[in-house]
Short mmCIF file of C-alpha atoms and ligand atoms in Angstrom, two decimals:
data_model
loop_
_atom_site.label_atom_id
_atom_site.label_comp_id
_atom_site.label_asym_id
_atom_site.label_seq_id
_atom_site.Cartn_x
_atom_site.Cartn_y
_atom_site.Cartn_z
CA UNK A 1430 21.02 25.73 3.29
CA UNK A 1431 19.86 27.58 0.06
CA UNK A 1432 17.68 25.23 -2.93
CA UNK A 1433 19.88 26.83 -5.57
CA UNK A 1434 22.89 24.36 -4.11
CA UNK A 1435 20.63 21.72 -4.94
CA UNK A 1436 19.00 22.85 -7.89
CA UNK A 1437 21.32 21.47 -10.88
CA UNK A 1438 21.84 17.26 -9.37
CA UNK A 1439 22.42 14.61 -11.04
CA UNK A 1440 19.10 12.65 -10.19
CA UNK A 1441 17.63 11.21 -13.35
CA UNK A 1442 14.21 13.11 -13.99
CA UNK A 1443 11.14 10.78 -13.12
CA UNK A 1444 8.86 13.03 -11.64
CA UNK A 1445 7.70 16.86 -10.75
CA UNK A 1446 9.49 17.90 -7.74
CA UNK A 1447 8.71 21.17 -5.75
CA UNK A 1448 11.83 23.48 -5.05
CA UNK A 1449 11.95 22.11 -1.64
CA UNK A 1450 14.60 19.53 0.55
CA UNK A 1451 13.14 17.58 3.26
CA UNK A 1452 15.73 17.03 5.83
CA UNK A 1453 14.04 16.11 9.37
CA UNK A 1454 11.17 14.43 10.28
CA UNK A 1455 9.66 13.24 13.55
CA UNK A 1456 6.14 11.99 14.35
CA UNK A 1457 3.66 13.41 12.16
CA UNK A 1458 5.83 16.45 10.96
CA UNK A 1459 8.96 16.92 8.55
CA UNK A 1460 11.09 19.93 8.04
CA UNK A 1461 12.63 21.40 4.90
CA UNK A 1462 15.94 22.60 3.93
CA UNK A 1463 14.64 26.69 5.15
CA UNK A 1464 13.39 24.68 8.21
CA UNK A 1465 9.66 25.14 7.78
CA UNK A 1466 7.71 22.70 9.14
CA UNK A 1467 5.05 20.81 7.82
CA UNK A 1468 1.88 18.96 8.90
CA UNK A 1469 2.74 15.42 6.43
CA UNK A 1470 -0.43 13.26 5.50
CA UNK A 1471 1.69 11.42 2.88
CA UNK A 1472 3.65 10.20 5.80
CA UNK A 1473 6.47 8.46 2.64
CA UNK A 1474 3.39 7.41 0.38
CA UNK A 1475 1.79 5.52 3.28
CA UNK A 1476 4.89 4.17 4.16
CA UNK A 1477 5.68 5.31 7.84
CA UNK A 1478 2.82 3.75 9.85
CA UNK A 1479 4.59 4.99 13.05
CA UNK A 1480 5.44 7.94 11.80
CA UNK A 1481 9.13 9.46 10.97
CA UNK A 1482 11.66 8.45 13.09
CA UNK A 1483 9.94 6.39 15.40
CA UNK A 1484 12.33 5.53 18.47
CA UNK A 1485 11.44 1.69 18.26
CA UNK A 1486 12.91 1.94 14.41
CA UNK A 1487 15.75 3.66 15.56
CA UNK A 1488 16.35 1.26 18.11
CA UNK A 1489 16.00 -1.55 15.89
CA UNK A 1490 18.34 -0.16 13.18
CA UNK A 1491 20.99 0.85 15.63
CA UNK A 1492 20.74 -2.90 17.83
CA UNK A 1493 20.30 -5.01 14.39
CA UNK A 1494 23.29 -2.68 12.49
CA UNK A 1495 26.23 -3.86 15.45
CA UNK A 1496 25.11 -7.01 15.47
CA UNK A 1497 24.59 -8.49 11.97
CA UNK A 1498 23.54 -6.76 8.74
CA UNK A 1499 23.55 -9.24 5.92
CA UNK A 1500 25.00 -13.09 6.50
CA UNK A 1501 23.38 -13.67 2.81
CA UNK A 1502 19.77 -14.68 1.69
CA UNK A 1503 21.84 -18.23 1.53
CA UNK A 1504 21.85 -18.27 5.41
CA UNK A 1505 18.93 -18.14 7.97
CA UNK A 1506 19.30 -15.11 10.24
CA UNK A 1507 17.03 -15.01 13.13
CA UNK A 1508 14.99 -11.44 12.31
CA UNK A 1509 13.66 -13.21 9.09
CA UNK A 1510 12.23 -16.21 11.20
CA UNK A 1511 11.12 -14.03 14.06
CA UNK A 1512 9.23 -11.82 11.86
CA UNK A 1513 7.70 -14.69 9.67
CA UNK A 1514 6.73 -16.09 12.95
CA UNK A 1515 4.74 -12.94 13.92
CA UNK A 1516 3.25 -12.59 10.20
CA UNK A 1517 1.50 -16.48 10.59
CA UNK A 1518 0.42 -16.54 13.55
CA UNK A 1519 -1.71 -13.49 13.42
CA UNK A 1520 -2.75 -14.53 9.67
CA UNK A 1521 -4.16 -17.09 7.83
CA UNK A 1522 -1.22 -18.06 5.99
CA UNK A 1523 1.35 -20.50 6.60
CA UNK A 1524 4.73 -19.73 4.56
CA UNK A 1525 6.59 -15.77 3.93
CA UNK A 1526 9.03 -14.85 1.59
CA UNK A 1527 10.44 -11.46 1.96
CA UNK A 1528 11.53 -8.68 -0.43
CA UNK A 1529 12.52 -5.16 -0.67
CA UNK A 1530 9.64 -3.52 -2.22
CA UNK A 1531 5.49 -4.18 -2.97
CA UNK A 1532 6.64 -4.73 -6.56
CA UNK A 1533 8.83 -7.17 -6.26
CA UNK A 1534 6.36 -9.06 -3.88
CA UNK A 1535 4.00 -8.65 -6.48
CA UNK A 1536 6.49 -10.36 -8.91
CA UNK A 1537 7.05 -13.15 -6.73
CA UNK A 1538 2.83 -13.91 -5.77
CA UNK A 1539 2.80 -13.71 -9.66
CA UNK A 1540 5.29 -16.18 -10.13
CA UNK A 1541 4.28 -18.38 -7.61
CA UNK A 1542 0.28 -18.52 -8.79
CA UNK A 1543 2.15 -19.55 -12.40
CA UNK A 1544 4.35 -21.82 -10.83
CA UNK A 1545 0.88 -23.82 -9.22
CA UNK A 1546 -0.78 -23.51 -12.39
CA UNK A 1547 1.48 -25.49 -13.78
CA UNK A 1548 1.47 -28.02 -10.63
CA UNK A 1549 -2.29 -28.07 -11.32
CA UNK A 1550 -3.21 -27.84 -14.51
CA UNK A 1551 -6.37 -27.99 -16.54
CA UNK A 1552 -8.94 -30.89 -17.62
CA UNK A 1553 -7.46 -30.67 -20.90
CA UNK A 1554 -3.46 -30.99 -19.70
CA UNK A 1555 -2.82 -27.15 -20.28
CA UNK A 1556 -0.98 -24.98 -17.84
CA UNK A 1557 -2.54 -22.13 -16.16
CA UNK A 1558 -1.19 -18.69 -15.86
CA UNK A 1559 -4.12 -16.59 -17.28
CA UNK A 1560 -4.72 -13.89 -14.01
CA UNK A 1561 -7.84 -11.89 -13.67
CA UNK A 1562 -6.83 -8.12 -12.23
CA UNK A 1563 -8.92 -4.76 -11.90
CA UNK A 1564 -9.33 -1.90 -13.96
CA UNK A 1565 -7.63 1.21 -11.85
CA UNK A 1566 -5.53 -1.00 -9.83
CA UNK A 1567 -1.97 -0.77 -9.15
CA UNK A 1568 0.62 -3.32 -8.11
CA UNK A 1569 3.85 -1.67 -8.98
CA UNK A 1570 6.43 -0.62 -11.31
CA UNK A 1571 8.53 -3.51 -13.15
CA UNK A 1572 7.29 -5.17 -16.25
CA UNK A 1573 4.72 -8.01 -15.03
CA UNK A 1574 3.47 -5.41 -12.18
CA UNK A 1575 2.53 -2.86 -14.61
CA UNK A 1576 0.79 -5.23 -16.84
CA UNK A 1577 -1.22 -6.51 -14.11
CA UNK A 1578 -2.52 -3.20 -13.36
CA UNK A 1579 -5.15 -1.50 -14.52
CA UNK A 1580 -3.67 2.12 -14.76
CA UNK A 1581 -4.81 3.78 -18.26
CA UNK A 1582 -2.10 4.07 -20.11
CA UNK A 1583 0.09 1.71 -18.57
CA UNK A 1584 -0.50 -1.10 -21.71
CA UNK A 1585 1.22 1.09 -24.03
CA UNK A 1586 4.67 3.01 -22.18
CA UNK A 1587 6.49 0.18 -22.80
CA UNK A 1588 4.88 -2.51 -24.90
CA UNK A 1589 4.95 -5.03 -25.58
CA UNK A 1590 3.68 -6.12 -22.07
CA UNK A 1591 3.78 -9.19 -20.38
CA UNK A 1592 1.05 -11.13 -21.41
CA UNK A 1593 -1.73 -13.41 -19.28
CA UNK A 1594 -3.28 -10.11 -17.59
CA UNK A 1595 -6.79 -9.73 -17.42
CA UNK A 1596 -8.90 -6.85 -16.24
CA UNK A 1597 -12.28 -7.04 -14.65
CA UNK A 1598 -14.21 -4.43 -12.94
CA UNK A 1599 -14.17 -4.08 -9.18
CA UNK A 1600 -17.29 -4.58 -7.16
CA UNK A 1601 -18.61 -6.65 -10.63
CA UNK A 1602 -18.60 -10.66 -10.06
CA UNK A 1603 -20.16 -11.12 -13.08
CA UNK A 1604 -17.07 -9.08 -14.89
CA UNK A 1605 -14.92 -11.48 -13.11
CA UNK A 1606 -16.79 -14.47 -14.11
CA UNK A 1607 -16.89 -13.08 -17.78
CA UNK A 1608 -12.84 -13.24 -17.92
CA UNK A 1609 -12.40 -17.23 -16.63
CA UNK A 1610 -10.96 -18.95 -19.37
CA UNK A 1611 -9.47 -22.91 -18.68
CA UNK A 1612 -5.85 -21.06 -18.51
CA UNK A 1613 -7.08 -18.88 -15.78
CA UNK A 1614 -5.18 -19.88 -12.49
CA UNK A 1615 -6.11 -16.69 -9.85
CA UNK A 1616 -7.71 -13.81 -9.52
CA UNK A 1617 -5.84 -10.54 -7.62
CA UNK A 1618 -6.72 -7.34 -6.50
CA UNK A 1619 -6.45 -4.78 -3.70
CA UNK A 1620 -9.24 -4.73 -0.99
CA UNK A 1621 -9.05 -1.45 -0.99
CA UNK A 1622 -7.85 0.58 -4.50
CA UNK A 1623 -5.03 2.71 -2.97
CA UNK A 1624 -3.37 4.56 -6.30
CA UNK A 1625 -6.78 4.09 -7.97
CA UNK A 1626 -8.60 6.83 -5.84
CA UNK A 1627 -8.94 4.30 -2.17
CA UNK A 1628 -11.68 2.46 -3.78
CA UNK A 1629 -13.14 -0.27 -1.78
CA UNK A 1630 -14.12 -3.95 -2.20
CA UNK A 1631 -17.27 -4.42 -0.97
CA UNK A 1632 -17.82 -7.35 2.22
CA UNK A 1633 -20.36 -8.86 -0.33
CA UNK A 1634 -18.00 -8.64 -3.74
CA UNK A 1635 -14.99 -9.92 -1.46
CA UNK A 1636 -17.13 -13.01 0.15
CA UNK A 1637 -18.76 -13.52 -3.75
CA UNK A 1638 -15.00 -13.53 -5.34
CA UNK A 1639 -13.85 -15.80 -3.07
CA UNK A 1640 -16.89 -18.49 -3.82
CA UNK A 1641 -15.96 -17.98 -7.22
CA UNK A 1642 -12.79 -18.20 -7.29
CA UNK A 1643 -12.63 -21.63 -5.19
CA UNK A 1644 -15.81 -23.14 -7.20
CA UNK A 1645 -13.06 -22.69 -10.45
CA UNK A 1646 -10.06 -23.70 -8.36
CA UNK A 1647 -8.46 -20.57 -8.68
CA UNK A 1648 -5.83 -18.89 -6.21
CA UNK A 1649 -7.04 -15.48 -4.71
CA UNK A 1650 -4.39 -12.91 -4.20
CA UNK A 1651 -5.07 -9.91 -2.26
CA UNK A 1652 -2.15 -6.89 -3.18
CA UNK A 1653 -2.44 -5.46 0.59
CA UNK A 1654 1.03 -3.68 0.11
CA UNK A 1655 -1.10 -0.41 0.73
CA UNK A 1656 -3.89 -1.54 2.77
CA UNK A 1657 -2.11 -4.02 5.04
CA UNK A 1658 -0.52 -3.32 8.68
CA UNK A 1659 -3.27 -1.89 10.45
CA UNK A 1660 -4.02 0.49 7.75
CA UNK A 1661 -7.69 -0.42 7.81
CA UNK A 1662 -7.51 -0.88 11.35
CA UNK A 1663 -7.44 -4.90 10.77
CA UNK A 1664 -4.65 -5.71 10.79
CA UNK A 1665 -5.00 -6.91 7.21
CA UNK A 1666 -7.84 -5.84 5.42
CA UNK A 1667 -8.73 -8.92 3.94
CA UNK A 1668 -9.78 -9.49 7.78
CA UNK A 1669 -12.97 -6.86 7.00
CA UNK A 1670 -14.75 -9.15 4.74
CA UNK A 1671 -13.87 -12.31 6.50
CA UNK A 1672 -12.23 -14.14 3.62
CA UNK A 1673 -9.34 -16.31 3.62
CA UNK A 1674 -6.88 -15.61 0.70
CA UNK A 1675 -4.41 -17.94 -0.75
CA UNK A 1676 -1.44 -15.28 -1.12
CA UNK A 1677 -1.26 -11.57 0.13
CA UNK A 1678 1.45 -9.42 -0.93
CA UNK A 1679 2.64 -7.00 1.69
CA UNK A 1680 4.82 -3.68 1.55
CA UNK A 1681 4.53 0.11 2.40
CA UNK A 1682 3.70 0.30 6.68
CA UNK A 1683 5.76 -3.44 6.78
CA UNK A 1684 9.10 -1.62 7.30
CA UNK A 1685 7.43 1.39 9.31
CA UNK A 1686 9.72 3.13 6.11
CA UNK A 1687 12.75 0.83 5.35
CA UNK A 1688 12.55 -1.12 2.07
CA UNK A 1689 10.76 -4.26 3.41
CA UNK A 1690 7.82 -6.56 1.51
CA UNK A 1691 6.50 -9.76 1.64
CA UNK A 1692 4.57 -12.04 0.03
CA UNK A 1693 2.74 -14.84 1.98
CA UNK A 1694 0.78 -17.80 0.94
CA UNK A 1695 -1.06 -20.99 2.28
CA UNK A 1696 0.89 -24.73 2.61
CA UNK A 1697 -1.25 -25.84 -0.01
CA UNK A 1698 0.02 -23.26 -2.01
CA UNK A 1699 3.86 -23.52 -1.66
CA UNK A 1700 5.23 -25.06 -4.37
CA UNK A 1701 8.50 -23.28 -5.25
CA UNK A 1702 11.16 -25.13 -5.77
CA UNK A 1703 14.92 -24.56 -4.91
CA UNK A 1704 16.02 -21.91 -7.96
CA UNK A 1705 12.32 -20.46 -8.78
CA UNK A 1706 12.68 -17.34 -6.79
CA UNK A 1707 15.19 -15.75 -4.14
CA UNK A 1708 16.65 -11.64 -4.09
CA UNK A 1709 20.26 -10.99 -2.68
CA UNK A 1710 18.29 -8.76 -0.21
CA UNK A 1711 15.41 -10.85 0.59
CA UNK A 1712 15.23 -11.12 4.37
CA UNK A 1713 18.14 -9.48 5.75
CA UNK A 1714 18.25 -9.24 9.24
CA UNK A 1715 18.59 -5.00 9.10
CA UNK A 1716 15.31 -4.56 7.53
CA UNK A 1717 13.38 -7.60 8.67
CA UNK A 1718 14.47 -6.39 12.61
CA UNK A 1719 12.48 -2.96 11.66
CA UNK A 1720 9.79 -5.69 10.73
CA UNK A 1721 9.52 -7.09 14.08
CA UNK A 1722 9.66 -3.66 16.09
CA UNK A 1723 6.86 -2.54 13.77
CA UNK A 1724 4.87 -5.54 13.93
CA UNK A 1725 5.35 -5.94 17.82
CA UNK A 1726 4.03 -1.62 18.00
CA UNK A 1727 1.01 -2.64 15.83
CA UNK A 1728 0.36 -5.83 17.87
CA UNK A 1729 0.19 -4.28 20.91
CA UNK A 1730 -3.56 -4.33 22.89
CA UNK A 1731 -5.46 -1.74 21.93
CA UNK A 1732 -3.71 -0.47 19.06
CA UNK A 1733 -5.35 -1.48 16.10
CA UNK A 1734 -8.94 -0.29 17.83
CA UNK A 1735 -7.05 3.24 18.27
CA UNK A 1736 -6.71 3.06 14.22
CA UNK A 1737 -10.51 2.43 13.72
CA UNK A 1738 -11.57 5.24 16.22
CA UNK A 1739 -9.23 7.68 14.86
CA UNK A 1740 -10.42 6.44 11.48
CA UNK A 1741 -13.92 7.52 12.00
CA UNK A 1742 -13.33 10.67 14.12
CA UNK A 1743 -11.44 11.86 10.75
CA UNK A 1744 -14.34 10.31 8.56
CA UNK A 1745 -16.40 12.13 10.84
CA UNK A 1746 -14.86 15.53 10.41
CA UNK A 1747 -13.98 15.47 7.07
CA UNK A 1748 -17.82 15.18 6.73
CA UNK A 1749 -18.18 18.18 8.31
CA UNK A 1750 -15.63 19.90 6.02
CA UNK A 1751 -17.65 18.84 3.11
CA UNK A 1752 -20.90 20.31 4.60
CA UNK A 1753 -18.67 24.16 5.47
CA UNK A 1754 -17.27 23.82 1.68
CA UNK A 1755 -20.04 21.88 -0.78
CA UNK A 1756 -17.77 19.44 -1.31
CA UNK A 1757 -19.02 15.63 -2.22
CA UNK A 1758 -18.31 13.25 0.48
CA UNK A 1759 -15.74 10.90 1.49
CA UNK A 1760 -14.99 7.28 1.60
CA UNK A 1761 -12.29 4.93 2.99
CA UNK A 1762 -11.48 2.34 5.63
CA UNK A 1763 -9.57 3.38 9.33
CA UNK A 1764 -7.03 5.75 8.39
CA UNK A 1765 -6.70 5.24 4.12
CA UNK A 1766 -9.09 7.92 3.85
CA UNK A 1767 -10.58 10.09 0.63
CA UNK A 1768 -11.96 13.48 0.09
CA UNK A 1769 -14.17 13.99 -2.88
CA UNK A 1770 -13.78 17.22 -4.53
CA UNK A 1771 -16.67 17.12 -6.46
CA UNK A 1772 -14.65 19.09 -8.18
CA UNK A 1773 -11.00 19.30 -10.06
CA UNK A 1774 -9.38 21.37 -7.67
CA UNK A 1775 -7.13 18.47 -6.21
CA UNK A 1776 -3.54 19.58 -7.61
CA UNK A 1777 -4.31 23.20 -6.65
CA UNK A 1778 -5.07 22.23 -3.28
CA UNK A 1779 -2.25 20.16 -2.61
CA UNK A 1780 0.10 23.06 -3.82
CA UNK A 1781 -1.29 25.77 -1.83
CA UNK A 1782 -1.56 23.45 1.39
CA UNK A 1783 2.03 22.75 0.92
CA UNK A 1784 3.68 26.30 0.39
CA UNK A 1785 1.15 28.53 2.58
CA UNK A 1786 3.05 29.75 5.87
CA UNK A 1787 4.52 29.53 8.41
CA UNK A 1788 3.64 26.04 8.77
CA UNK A 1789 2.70 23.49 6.07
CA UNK A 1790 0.71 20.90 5.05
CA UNK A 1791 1.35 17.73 2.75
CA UNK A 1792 -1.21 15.79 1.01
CA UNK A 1793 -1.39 13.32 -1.91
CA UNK A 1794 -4.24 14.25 -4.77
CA UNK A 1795 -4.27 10.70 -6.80
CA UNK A 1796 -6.83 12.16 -8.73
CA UNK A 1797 -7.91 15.83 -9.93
CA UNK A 1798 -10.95 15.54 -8.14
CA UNK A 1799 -10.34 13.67 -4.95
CA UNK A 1800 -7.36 13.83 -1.68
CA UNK A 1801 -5.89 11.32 -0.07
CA UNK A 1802 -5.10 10.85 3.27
CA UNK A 1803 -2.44 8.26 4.94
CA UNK A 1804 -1.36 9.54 7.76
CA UNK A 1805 0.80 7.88 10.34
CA UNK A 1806 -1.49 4.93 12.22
CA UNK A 1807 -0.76 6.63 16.00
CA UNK A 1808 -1.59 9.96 14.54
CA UNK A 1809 -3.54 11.95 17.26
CA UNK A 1810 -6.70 13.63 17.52
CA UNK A 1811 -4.84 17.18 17.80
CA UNK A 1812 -3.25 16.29 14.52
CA UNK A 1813 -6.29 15.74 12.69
CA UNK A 1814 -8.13 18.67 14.23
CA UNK A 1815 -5.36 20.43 12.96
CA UNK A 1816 -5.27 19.01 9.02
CA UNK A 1817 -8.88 20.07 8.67
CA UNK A 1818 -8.46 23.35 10.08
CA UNK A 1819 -5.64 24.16 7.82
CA UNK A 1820 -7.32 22.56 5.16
CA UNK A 1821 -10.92 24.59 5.53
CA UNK A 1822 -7.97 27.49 5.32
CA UNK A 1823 -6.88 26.43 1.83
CA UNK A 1824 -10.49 26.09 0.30
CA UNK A 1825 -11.40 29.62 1.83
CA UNK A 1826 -8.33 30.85 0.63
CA UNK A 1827 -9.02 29.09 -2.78
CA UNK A 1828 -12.33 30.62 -2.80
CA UNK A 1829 -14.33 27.67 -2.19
C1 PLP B 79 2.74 1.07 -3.54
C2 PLP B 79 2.03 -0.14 -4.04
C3 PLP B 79 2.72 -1.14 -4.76
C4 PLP B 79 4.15 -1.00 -5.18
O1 PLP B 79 5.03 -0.99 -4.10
P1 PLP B 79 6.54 -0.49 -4.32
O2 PLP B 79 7.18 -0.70 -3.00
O3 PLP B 79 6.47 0.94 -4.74
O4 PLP B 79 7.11 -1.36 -5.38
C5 PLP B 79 2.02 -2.26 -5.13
N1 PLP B 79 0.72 -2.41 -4.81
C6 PLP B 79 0.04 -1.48 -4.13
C7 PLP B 79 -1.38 -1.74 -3.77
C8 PLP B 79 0.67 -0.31 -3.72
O5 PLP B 79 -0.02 0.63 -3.05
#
């Protein structure tokens, strides 16, 4: 197959696309339209936490697809409960609502925190819907997502925003603090800053936020659409600073790479009401089946202490790469890992890694002067060996 067949489409512009058509992918590798392979650390933006392909999707898909695809989010269907079963019991929350994409969780833990602000409203009789959210975060794409996050910029594409977002500093309580007003009803953040550069929370500032934010009776949300599913190697990474939420917003590994997100919350926190929220997608069976067969891979013994090892053997080497190249360090949790440049030399990299030959490498540069890696969560050693090699390759071959 030649690009040029593809190269006038109708696909609405939204982003810089490289001349190339990605056709197959299995594991840890994809394959363009020429059929060169490539080595893929974006793995769908974090998205396939098995991998491409993996057999126990396929299986799912295939099993769920004869049997029942959509009976309407009017209906139960028994995926949905199954995999709202698995969610609770190995979280500390009680209720799940499901949706398509992190956004549109997002939305709906928005919505909901409003919703109890209104339930529980101030000494002085006033709702609550004031939220308290981080400079450099990201929670998605629709109106109310983008205004929550703290991408520069992102106030002005397409004012007027929606109002009642508030951004504090992460790692600062006392920039936190600074922001409660007596309309202020939660507070919500990723543990770890995905978009923003994989910037963590710290134990302390996680343990410290969530003091806070009960001493003012307000609702902590964690955003763990990126770092959630055994990306951290907890299973959630609100698990690493020993904190109990009130809602968590899940997305990204959920659906192993089907559209599939959640958003969960505590009893005490439930308070929608027939009407408030719903999605003619929400739940169906095809995509919540993937759920389970993901969930039920990640579950398994042993699994989520493969994702921490392999986490810090790659920690570990990528240290070493710094020391062969004077670069500046990295940082990350299990396997949402960061390379700082020191330097901005990010997009370069990322181009030559992708079209050097005969084999290929993908990798995500969220900013000039760091890389990002998310690979697959059963990546192996081999694989990583193999990044870093071909990655010393590009800086050589870059001339640093
Ligand atoms: C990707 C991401 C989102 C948005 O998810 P979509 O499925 O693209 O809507 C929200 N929050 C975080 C932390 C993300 O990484």
């Amino acid at each position: 197959m030649e690009f040029s067949q593809y190269q006038t489409n109708a696909l609405l512009s939204i982003t810089n696309r490289p001349p190339l058509v990605f056709t197959e992918g299995q594991g840890m590798w994809m394959t363009d339209h020429t059929g060169k392979r490539y080595l893929d650390y974006l793995q769908g933006w974090a998205v396939n936490c098995l991998g491409h392909a993996p057999q126990c999707i396929q299986d799912a898909l295939a099993m769920q697809a004869k049997r029942l695809i959509n009976p309407s989010p009017a209906f139960y269907n028994a995926p949905s409960i199954e995999l709202a079963t698995l969610l609770v019991e190995n979280s500390c929350f009680d209720r799940v609502f499901f949706a398509s994409s992190g956004a549109e969780a997002n939305e709906g833990a928005i919505k909901l925190a409003r919703k109890w602000g209104k339930k529980n409203k101030n000494s002085r009789g006033v709702d609550r819907y004031e939220i308290i959210t981080f400079d450099h975060s990201f929670h998605g794409r629709t109106l109310a997502t983008m205004s929550a996050s703290g991408k520069a910029g992102w106030d002005t594409i397409f004012a007027p925003q929606v109002p009642g977002f508030f951004k504090a500093e992460l790692n600062s309580l006392d920039s936190v603090a600074k922001l409660i007003t007596d309309k202020t009803v939660a507070v919500m953040l990723e543990p770890v800053q995905g978009e923003g550069g994989v910037l963590p929370a710290t134990r302390e500032f996680m343990q410290a936020l969530r003091a806070l934010t009960k001493k003012h009776d307000l609702l902590l949300i964690v955003d763990e659409v990126q770092t959630g599913m055994g990306r951290t190697g907890e299973l959630f990474a609100y698990q690493l600073s020993d904190v109990a939420p009130d809602i968590m917003t899940l997305g990204k590994g959920i659906g192993g790479g089907v559209p599939l997100a959640a958003m969960l919350c505590r009893e005490e926190v439930a308070c929608f009401e027939p009407g408030d929220q719903g999605g003619t997608y929400n739940g169906n069976p095809l995509m919540t089946a993937v759920g389970v067969a993901v969930a039920n891979a990640l579950l398994q013994p042993g699994f989520l202490q493969s994702v921490k090892d392999k986490g810090e053997y790659m920690r570990a080497e990528l240290l070493k790469l710094c020391d062969r190249h004077g670069l500046q360090g990295e940082r990350g949790e299990g396997l949402l890992r960061a390379l700082k440049l020191g330097k901005d030399i990010g997009p370069k990299i990322v181009e030559t890694a992708r079209d050097m030959g005969p084999v290929g490498l993908l990798l995500n540069s969220p900013r000039p002067d760091l890389l990002r890696f998310m690979p697959a969560l059963n990546v192996t050693q081999e694989e990583i060996d193999q990044m870093v090699s071909m990655l010393s390759d590009v800086l050589k071959r870059l001339g640093h």
